Amino acid sequence: MIHLSVRLILLTVVVFASSSAAAATGTKDAAKVDAAVKSALDWLVRHQSPDGSWSSEEHKGWQQNANRDTVAGVDLKTGFFGHDVGVTGLALLAFVADGHTHKSNTQHSPVVSSALAWLLGQQAVTAADDKHHGFFGLAPYQTPKRPPGKSDKKRVLDSVAYDHAIATIAACELLLLTKDKERLAKPIELALDYVFRAQKLRDAKKIRGWKYRYQGGKSDTSVTAWMCHALAAGKRCADAELIAWDEAAWKKAKSSALLWFDEVISKQTKKSGYQFPGDPGSVLHRVWKDPYPFTKRQYAMCAVNAAARLALGQTKSNRHVKSQLRLVGFELPEWILHQEGRFKPPRQKKPNPKKPKITKRKGKWSYNESKICYYYWYYGTLATAKSGIGWKKWQKALHKAVIGNQRQGGAEKGSWDNVGEWSPVGGRVYNTALLALTLQITPPTKK
């Protein structure tokens, strides 16, 4: 495995010579991390579609132990239909992080080459349609075509902006590593132009972010962060003179996005919200019914907020970066499933059904809800590694939670199960690609 360093974006990679990313961290888990990443990539290779893509809906892999894909009685044997662009982009990033490109002549170069060809083929080139031109995947207002008898329109219409951002980042990473301007420059320019156009002007204060649809709805921290990471990736390509770049549009988008990240931080608690200051965050009610089986007491949006700020050029000395990561440090990764809290809940004479039963012992929180959120773990890793704030404690907890719960045998060896809060959206490919990517994140190399 090739040593990689975190830079300013989702996982902007810089390749160094002949030492693994895990070994570079100097942890005793180095060999375990390398083995886990290798096993995850092998699983992704085995489950790549003939056309080069990965499916967000297929690859059940639950027959060996059906209970591992069930949370709160909900069957999680597959992911949502329609997010193949997003999970293919994540899988590509996992391979790129391990040093494989379509020009590297390494073990997995053919895998990357076929995936890239498929991904580029999903981009819309319709100059007369601003709402779709340059977009990777399904248009935000289109209904996907699906096999007869499987009507599932709503599941893809409200979150394809994520797919576009991830695909854009993957293309930028490959361009930075291969300098393949002939093949990648134009698609990336079109994709970034779409991101600039899609940003929503909310009011006279020019507080702008992004939402699921083109210039649509109230912005949210999650989509806004992914789009910022895509623009930051584009900026690095431009700095390397690999693409044409609109510097004025970049400065405008950057400054207004930072205003959004300021606005969603609660003045009282310092917690970042999803759409409002300090709110609990987004929930997946279309799958999880009340009582919601996942805790919302973690700080996912704080990690997202801090990582986006770092991507946009702010440093660990920024007061908001520090405040967000201080909160993240209180909630480290733990593999606690629904109703499997580490400690018994405290006795209450008059139980309050509106509040989860929770106690604190020896600095640890105990929940009735699950704490498994791969999305939070990814962004927490990205932000702590880039800033160095709380990095060692976070990394230790991450390795304990992730490596020990990877499938070790059977057809699904190397993958992770659909037990995370957002697993129903991208399925087993999402779980495996994102966690393989997360394990490869290391702090920037000191120059």
Coordinates of N, CA and C in Angstrom, one line a residue, residues 122-143 157 160-161 164 190-200 210-217 227:
Q122 N -21.6 8.8 -17.7 CA -22.8 9.2 -17.0 C -23.0 10.7 -16.9
Q123 N -22.0 11.4 -17.5 CA -22.1 12.9 -17.4 C -23.0 13.4 -18.5
A124 N -23.9 14.3 -18.2 CA -24.8 14.9 -19.2 C -24.1 16.1 -19.8
V125 N -24.2 16.1 -21.1 CA -23.6 17.2 -21.9 C -24.8 17.8 -22.7
T126 N -25.5 18.8 -22.1 CA -26.7 19.4 -22.7 C -26.6 20.9 -22.5
A127 N -25.8 21.5 -23.3 CA -25.5 23.0 -23.1 C -26.7 23.8 -23.0
A128 N -27.8 23.4 -23.6 CA -29.1 24.3 -23.5 C -29.8 24.1 -22.2
D129 N -29.3 23.2 -21.3 CA -30.1 22.9 -20.1 C -29.1 23.2 -18.9
D130 N -29.2 24.4 -18.3 CA -28.3 24.7 -17.2 C -28.5 23.8 -16.0
K131 N -29.7 23.3 -15.8 CA -30.0 22.5 -14.7 C -29.4 21.1 -14.7
H132 N -28.8 20.7 -15.9 CA -28.3 19.4 -16.0 C -27.0 19.3 -16.7
H133 N -26.6 20.3 -17.4 CA -25.3 20.3 -18.2 C -24.1 20.1 -17.2
G134 N -23.4 19.1 -17.5 CA -22.2 18.8 -16.7 C -22.4 17.9 -15.5
F135 N -23.7 17.5 -15.3 CA -24.1 16.8 -14.1 C -23.7 15.3 -14.3
F136 N -23.1 14.7 -13.2 CA -22.8 13.3 -13.3 C -24.0 12.5 -12.7
G137 N -24.7 11.7 -13.6 CA -25.8 10.9 -13.1 C -27.1 11.4 -13.5
L138 N -28.1 10.9 -12.8 CA -29.5 11.3 -13.0 C -29.7 12.8 -12.7
A139 N -30.5 13.4 -13.6 CA -30.8 14.8 -13.3 C -31.7 14.9 -12.1
P140 N -31.5 15.9 -11.3 CA -32.3 16.0 -10.0 C -33.8 16.1 -10.2
Y141 N -34.2 16.3 -11.4 CA -35.7 16.4 -11.7 C -36.2 15.2 -12.5
Q142 N -35.3 14.3 -12.9 CA -35.7 13.2 -13.7 C -36.1 11.9 -12.9
T143 N -36.9 11.1 -13.5 CA -37.3 9.8 -12.9 C -36.4 8.7 -13.5
L157 N -34.6 10.9 -6.1 CA -34.9 12.2 -6.6 C -34.3 13.3 -5.6
V160 N -29.3 13.1 -5.3 CA -28.3 12.8 -6.3 C -27.2 13.9 -6.3
A161 N -27.4 15.0 -5.6 CA -26.3 16.0 -5.6 C -25.0 15.4 -4.9
H164 N -23.1 13.5 -7.6 CA -22.3 14.4 -8.5 C -21.0 14.9 -7.8
L190 N -16.7 20.9 -16.8 CA -18.2 20.9 -16.9 C -18.8 20.6 -15.5
A191 N -18.3 19.7 -14.8 CA -18.8 19.3 -13.5 C -18.7 20.4 -12.5
L192 N -17.5 21.1 -12.5 CA -17.3 22.2 -11.6 C -18.2 23.4 -12.0
D193 N -18.4 23.7 -13.2 CA -19.3 24.7 -13.6 C -20.7 24.5 -13.1
Y194 N -21.1 23.2 -13.2 CA -22.4 22.8 -12.6 C -22.5 23.2 -11.1
V195 N -21.5 22.8 -10.4 CA -21.4 23.1 -8.9 C -21.6 24.6 -8.7
F196 N -20.9 25.4 -9.4 CA -21.0 26.9 -9.3 C -22.4 27.4 -9.5
R197 N -23.0 26.9 -10.6 CA -24.4 27.3 -11.0 C -25.4 26.8 -10.0
A198 N -25.2 25.7 -9.4 CA -26.2 25.1 -8.5 C -26.3 25.7 -7.1
Q199 N -25.3 26.5 -6.8 CA -25.3 27.1 -5.4 C -26.5 28.0 -5.3
K200 N -27.1 28.0 -4.1 CA -28.4 28.7 -3.9 C -28.1 30.0 -3.2
W210 N -25.7 24.6 -0.7 CA -26.3 23.7 -1.7 C -27.3 22.8 -1.1
K211 N -28.2 22.3 -1.9 CA -29.2 21.4 -1.5 C -29.3 20.3 -2.5
Y212 N -30.2 19.4 -2.4 CA -30.3 18.2 -3.3 C -30.5 18.6 -4.7
R213 N -31.4 19.6 -5.0 CA -31.7 20.0 -6.3 C -31.0 21.2 -6.8
Y214 N -31.0 21.5 -8.0 CA -30.4 22.7 -8.6 C -31.0 23.9 -8.0
Q215 N -30.2 24.7 -7.3 CA -30.6 26.0 -6.7 C -31.9 25.8 -5.9
G216 N -32.1 24.6 -5.3 CA -33.4 24.4 -4.7 C -33.4 24.2 -3.2
G217 N -34.4 24.7 -2.6 CA -34.7 24.5 -1.2 C -33.7 25.2 -0.3
M227 N -20.1 19.6 -1.8 CA -19.8 20.5 -3.0 C -18.6 21.3 -2.8

